[in-house]
Amino acid sequence: MLPFSPQILCFISMQPIYLENDLITLQPVNAADLSGSSALADEVHALLSDPLTIKYLPEKRLTTKSHAEGWLYGSLINLHCGRTITHLIRSKRSNKLIGVLDVIPSQVAAEHYRLAHYPVFVEFYLSPKEQGRLMMSAILPQVITAMQANGTKELAAVVNRKNVAASKVLIKSGFVRMQQFDIEKDLYALSA
């Protein structure tokens, strides 16, 4: 049985992002990843079952390798339906998975959030070994530039107030705290 609902609504596809520098590669989950899905599922499971990786996003926790395989297949389907683009962040030196960056189109955000206006959302998480090394501070501006070059005008992120590091990354990248999102989180926005 497939780990997703057969009633997935597809939207106009956004453009995936491909980045490479001396430290990392960032690219969307793709069909080639699924041919080696056992090894990648192990990496995804290790990343998304680590309590420090998902400290502020506990709903992202994966409890088994089987859930990680379902996450990979779901990510590929979401990519092809234009629902969410899940990008894998890999260490250039070791080729190990060190993080994930999701791009969530406004139509999908509208399904989950109650806002007056729906920009494109970004969400990211890193391995504990990579946290505090300014990696996202280097990557996020490049992601923003790529998204703006592809026509995205407004970006947003929702951040747990206790996640000071993520707030700093967003502010360094040009985001501004707009308002309280809920009792734990704030909404940040960036306009072109």
Coordinates of C-alpha atoms in Angstrom, one line a residue:
M1 CA 0.0 0.0 0.0
L2 CA 1.3 3.5 -0.9
P3 CA 1.9 5.9 2.0
F4 CA -0.2 8.7 0.6
S5 CA -3.8 9.5 -0.3
P6 CA -4.9 8.8 -3.9
Q7 CA -6.8 12.1 -3.8
I8 CA -3.7 14.4 -4.1
L9 CA -4.5 17.7 -5.7
C10 CA -1.9 18.9 -8.1
F11 CA -1.1 22.5 -8.7
I12 CA 1.0 24.4 -11.2
S13 CA 4.5 23.3 -10.6
M14 CA 7.1 25.6 -9.1
Q15 CA 10.7 25.4 -10.2
P16 CA 13.0 23.2 -8.1
I17 CA 16.3 24.7 -6.9
Y18 CA 19.7 23.3 -7.6
L19 CA 22.7 24.7 -5.7
E20 CA 26.3 23.7 -5.3
N21 CA 29.2 25.3 -3.5
D22 CA 32.4 24.1 -1.8
L23 CA 30.5 22.7 1.1
I24 CA 27.1 21.4 0.0
T25 CA 24.8 20.4 -2.8
L26 CA 21.1 21.1 -2.7
Q27 CA 18.7 19.5 -5.1
P28 CA 15.1 18.2 -5.0
V29 CA 14.3 14.6 -4.2
N30 CA 14.2 12.8 -7.6
A31 CA 13.5 9.4 -9.1
A32 CA 17.2 8.5 -9.1
D33 CA 17.1 8.9 -5.3
L34 CA 14.5 6.2 -5.1
S35 CA 16.6 3.7 -7.0
G36 CA 18.9 3.8 -4.0
S37 CA 16.1 4.4 -1.6
S38 CA 17.2 1.9 1.0
A39 CA 20.4 3.8 1.8
L40 CA 18.7 7.2 1.4
A41 CA 15.8 6.0 3.6
D42 CA 18.4 5.2 6.3
E43 CA 19.8 8.7 6.0
V44 CA 16.4 10.3 6.1
H45 CA 15.4 8.2 9.1
A46 CA 18.6 9.1 10.9
L47 CA 18.0 12.8 10.2
L48 CA 14.3 13.0 11.0
S49 CA 14.3 10.8 14.0
D50 CA 17.1 12.7 15.7
P51 CA 15.5 14.8 18.5
L52 CA 17.9 17.7 18.0
T53 CA 17.1 17.9 14.3
I54 CA 13.3 18.1 14.9
K55 CA 13.4 19.8 18.2
Y56 CA 11.2 22.7 16.9
L57 CA 9.3 20.6 14.3
P58 CA 8.3 17.4 16.3
E59 CA 5.6 16.7 13.7
K60 CA 8.3 15.9 11.2
R61 CA 9.6 13.0 13.3
L62 CA 9.9 9.7 11.5
T63 CA 9.9 6.6 13.7
T64 CA 10.9 3.8 11.3
K65 CA 12.9 3.3 8.1
S66 CA 9.6 2.3 6.4
H67 CA 8.2 5.8 7.3
A68 CA 11.3 7.3 5.7
E69 CA 10.7 5.4 2.5
G70 CA 7.2 6.6 2.5
W71 CA 8.5 10.2 3.1
L72 CA 10.8 9.8 0.0
Y73 CA 8.0 8.6 -2.2
G74 CA 5.6 11.2 -1.0
S75 CA 8.2 13.9 -1.6
L76 CA 8.7 12.8 -5.2
I77 CA 4.9 12.8 -5.8
N78 CA 4.5 16.2 -4.2
L79 CA 7.3 17.5 -6.4
H80 CA 5.6 16.3 -9.6
C81 CA 2.2 17.6 -8.4
G82 CA 3.7 21.0 -7.5
R83 CA 2.6 20.7 -3.9
T84 CA 5.9 20.9 -2.0
I85 CA 9.4 20.7 -3.3
T86 CA 11.6 18.8 -0.8
H87 CA 15.3 19.6 -1.4
L88 CA 18.0 17.4 0.1
I89 CA 21.1 19.2 1.5
R90 CA 24.2 17.0 1.2
S91 CA 27.7 17.5 2.4
K92 CA 29.9 18.0 -0.7
R93 CA 32.8 16.2 1.0
S94 CA 31.0 13.0 2.2
N95 CA 27.8 13.1 0.1
K96 CA 25.9 12.5 3.4
L97 CA 22.5 13.9 3.9
I98 CA 22.8 16.8 6.4
G99 CA 19.5 18.7 6.0
V100 CA 16.3 19.3 4.2
L101 CA 14.7 22.5 2.8
D102 CA 11.1 22.5 1.8
V103 CA 9.4 25.0 -0.5
I104 CA 5.7 25.1 0.1
P105 CA 3.6 26.9 -2.6
S106 CA 0.9 29.4 -1.4
Q107 CA -1.9 27.1 -2.4
V108 CA -0.6 24.3 -0.2
A109 CA 0.0 26.8 2.7
A110 CA -3.6 27.9 2.4
E111 CA -4.7 24.3 3.1
H112 CA -2.9 24.3 6.5
Y113 CA -2.7 27.9 7.7
R114 CA -5.3 30.6 8.3
L115 CA -3.8 33.9 7.0
A116 CA -5.1 36.9 5.1
H117 CA -2.4 36.4 2.5
Y118 CA -0.5 33.3 1.3
P119 CA 3.1 33.7 0.1
V120 CA 5.4 30.8 -0.7
F121 CA 6.8 29.3 2.5
V122 CA 10.3 27.8 3.2
E123 CA 11.1 25.4 5.9
F124 CA 14.5 23.9 6.8
Y125 CA 16.1 21.6 9.2
L126 CA 19.7 20.5 9.7
S127 CA 21.6 17.6 11.3
P128 CA 22.8 18.6 14.8
K129 CA 26.4 18.2 13.6
E130 CA 25.8 21.1 11.1
Q131 CA 23.8 23.4 13.4
G132 CA 25.6 26.5 14.5
R133 CA 28.0 26.4 11.6
L134 CA 26.3 29.2 9.7
M135 CA 25.4 26.7 6.9
M136 CA 21.8 27.9 6.5
S137 CA 23.0 31.5 6.6
A138 CA 25.0 30.8 3.5
I139 CA 22.4 28.6 1.7
L140 CA 19.2 30.6 2.3
P141 CA 20.2 33.8 0.4
Q142 CA 21.1 31.6 -2.6
V143 CA 17.8 29.8 -2.3
I144 CA 16.0 33.2 -2.2
T145 CA 17.9 34.5 -5.2
A146 CA 17.0 31.3 -7.2
M147 CA 13.4 31.6 -6.2
Q148 CA 13.1 35.2 -7.1
A149 CA 14.8 34.5 -10.5
N150 CA 12.0 32.0 -11.1
G151 CA 9.3 34.6 -10.3
T152 CA 8.6 34.1 -6.6
K153 CA 7.9 37.6 -5.2
E154 CA 7.0 36.8 -1.6
L155 CA 8.4 34.3 0.8
A156 CA 7.5 33.5 4.4
A157 CA 8.5 31.1 7.2
V158 CA 6.9 30.1 10.5
V159 CA 9.4 29.7 13.3
N160 CA 9.1 28.5 16.9
R161 CA 10.0 31.5 19.1
K162 CA 12.5 29.3 21.0
N163 CA 14.4 28.6 17.8
V164 CA 16.6 31.6 18.0
A165 CA 19.1 30.2 15.5
A166 CA 16.4 29.9 12.8
S167 CA 15.1 33.4 13.5
K168 CA 18.6 34.8 13.1
V169 CA 19.1 32.9 9.8
L170 CA 15.9 34.4 8.5
I171 CA 16.7 37.9 9.6
K172 CA 20.2 37.8 8.1
S173 CA 18.6 36.7 4.8
G174 CA 16.2 39.7 4.8
F175 CA 13.1 38.3 6.4
V176 CA 11.2 40.5 8.9
R177 CA 9.1 39.2 11.8
M178 CA 5.6 40.1 10.8
Q179 CA 3.3 38.8 13.6
Q180 CA 2.6 36.1 16.1
F181 CA 1.5 33.0 14.2
D182 CA 0.3 31.0 17.2
I183 CA 1.1 30.6 20.9
E184 CA 4.6 29.1 20.0
K185 CA 5.5 30.5 16.6
D186 CA 6.1 33.7 14.7
L187 CA 5.5 34.5 11.0
Y188 CA 8.4 36.0 9.1
A189 CA 8.1 37.5 5.6
L190 CA 10.4 38.7 2.8
S191 CA 9.2 40.6 -0.3
A192 CA 11.2 41.1 -3.5

